[in-house]
XYZ file of C-alpha atoms in Angstrom:
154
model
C -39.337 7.592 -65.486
C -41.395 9.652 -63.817
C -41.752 13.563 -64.826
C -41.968 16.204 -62.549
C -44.422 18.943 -62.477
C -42.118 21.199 -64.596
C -41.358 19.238 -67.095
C -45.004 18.987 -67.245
C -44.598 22.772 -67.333
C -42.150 22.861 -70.536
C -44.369 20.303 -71.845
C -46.775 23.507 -71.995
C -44.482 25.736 -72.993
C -43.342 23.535 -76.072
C -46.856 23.257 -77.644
C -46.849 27.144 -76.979
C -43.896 27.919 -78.795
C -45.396 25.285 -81.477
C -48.914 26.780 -81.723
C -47.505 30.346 -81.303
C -44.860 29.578 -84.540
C -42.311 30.646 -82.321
C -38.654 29.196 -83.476
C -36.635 30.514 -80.537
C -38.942 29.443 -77.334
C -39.525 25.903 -79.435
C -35.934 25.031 -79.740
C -35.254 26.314 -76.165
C -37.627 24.270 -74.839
C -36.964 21.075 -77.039
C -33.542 21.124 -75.505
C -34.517 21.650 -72.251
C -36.839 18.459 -72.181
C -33.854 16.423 -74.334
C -31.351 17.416 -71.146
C -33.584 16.903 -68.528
C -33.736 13.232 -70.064
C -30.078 12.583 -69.997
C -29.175 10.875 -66.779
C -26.463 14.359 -65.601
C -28.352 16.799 -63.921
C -24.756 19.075 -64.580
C -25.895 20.960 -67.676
C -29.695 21.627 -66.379
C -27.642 23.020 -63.220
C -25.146 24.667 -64.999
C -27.782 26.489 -67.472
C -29.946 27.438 -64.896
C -26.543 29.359 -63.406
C -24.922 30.892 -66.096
C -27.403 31.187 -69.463
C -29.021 34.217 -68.701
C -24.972 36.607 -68.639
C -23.562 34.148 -71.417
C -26.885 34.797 -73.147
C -26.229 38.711 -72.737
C -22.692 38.120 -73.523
C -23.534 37.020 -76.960
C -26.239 39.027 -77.536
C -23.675 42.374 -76.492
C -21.078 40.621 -78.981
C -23.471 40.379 -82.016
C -24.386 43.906 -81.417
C -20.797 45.088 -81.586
C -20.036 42.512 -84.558
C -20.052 44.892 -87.068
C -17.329 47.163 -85.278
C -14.770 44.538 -84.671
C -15.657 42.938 -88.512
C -14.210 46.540 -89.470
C -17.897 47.642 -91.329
C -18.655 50.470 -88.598
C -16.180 52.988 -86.913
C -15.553 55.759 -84.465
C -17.345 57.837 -87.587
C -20.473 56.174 -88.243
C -20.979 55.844 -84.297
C -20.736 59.439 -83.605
C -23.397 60.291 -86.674
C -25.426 57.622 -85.546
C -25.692 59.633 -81.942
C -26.486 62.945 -83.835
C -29.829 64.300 -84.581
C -33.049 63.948 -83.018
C -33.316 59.661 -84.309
C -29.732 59.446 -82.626
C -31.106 61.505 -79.100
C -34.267 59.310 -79.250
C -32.222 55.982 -79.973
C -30.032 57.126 -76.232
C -32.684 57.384 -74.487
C -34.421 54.202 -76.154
C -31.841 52.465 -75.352
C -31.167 53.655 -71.513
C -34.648 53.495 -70.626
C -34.770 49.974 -72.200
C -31.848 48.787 -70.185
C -33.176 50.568 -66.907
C -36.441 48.133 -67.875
C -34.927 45.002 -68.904
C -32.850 45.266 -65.348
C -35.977 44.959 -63.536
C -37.057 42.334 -65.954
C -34.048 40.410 -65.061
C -34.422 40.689 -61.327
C -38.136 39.696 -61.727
C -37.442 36.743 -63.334
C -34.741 35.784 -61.000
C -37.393 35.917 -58.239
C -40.585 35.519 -59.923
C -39.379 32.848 -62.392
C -43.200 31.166 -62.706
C -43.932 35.174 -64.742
C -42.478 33.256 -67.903
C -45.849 30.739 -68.183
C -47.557 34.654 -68.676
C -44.337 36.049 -70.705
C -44.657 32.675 -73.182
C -48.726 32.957 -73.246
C -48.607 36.739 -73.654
C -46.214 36.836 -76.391
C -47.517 34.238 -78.383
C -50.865 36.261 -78.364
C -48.640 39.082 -79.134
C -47.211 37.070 -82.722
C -50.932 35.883 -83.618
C -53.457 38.218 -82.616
C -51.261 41.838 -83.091
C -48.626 40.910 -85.987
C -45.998 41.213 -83.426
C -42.099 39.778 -83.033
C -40.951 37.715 -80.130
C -38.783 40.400 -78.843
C -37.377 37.764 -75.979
C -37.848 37.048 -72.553
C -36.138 39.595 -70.483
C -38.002 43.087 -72.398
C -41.357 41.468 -72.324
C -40.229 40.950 -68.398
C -39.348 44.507 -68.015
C -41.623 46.013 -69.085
C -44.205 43.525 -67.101
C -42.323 44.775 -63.489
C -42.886 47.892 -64.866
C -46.432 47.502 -65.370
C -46.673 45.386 -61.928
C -45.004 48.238 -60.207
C -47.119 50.872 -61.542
C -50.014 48.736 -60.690
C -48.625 48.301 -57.218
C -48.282 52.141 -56.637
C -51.807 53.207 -58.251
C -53.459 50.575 -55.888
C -52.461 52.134 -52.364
């Protein structure tokens, strides 16, 4: 069977995620290349479709998890918004969804950026102590960089 160039590419991004001790990109990745070895080319289609919003959808759900488990209420919501950690954690959190929306739409039309994302934040783990924080900040805030680099360069 012969492999395309990007499997060649998540070949690469594999023995990233392995070098870089990154769980999450390793496991993605190992899947991937187990799927795109099954003779259906449905789930490959249907993941590149729909991952990225059942991904958020998830993500959104875990967040809210402790609300609907019954361990956080209307109270502890409204204290967590007061004070000046509560005013910087709206504004966090705004400016990083403002961010991770261009992240989103650069990866939808940029999607080679991950090969950098994947490089960069393995770099990130072993050279700065740092966390994978995930695909779509790391992309945000790289169209934010790209755009700032854009508009200092006219």
């Amino acid at each position: 069977m012969a492999v395309h160039s990007g499997g060649w590419v998540l070949v690469l991004v594999l023995a990233a995620g392995l070098l870089g001790r990154n769980p999450l990109v390793t496991a993605a990745t190992g899947l991937l290349l187990l799927l795109v070895t099954l003779p259906w080319k449905m789930p490959v289609v249907l993941l590149e479709r729909y991952s990225v919003q059942a991904g958020l959808t998830l993500l959104i759900m875990g967040l809210l998890a402790p609300f609907a488990a019954g361990r956080l209420g209307l109270h502890d919501m409204l204290q967590g918004l007061r004070g000046p950690l509560g005013v910087a954690a709206l504004l966090g959190g705004a400016l990083s969804a403002w961010m991770c929306a261009r992240g989103l739409v650069l990866l939808e039309t940029e999607p080679e950026v991950i090969i950098g994302l994947v490089a960069g934040t393995i770099l990130g783990v072993g050279l700065m102590r740092g966390i994978p924080v995930g695909p779509l900040a790391a992309a945000g805030l790289t169209a934010v960089i790209y755009e700032m680099w854009r508009w200092t360069a006219r």
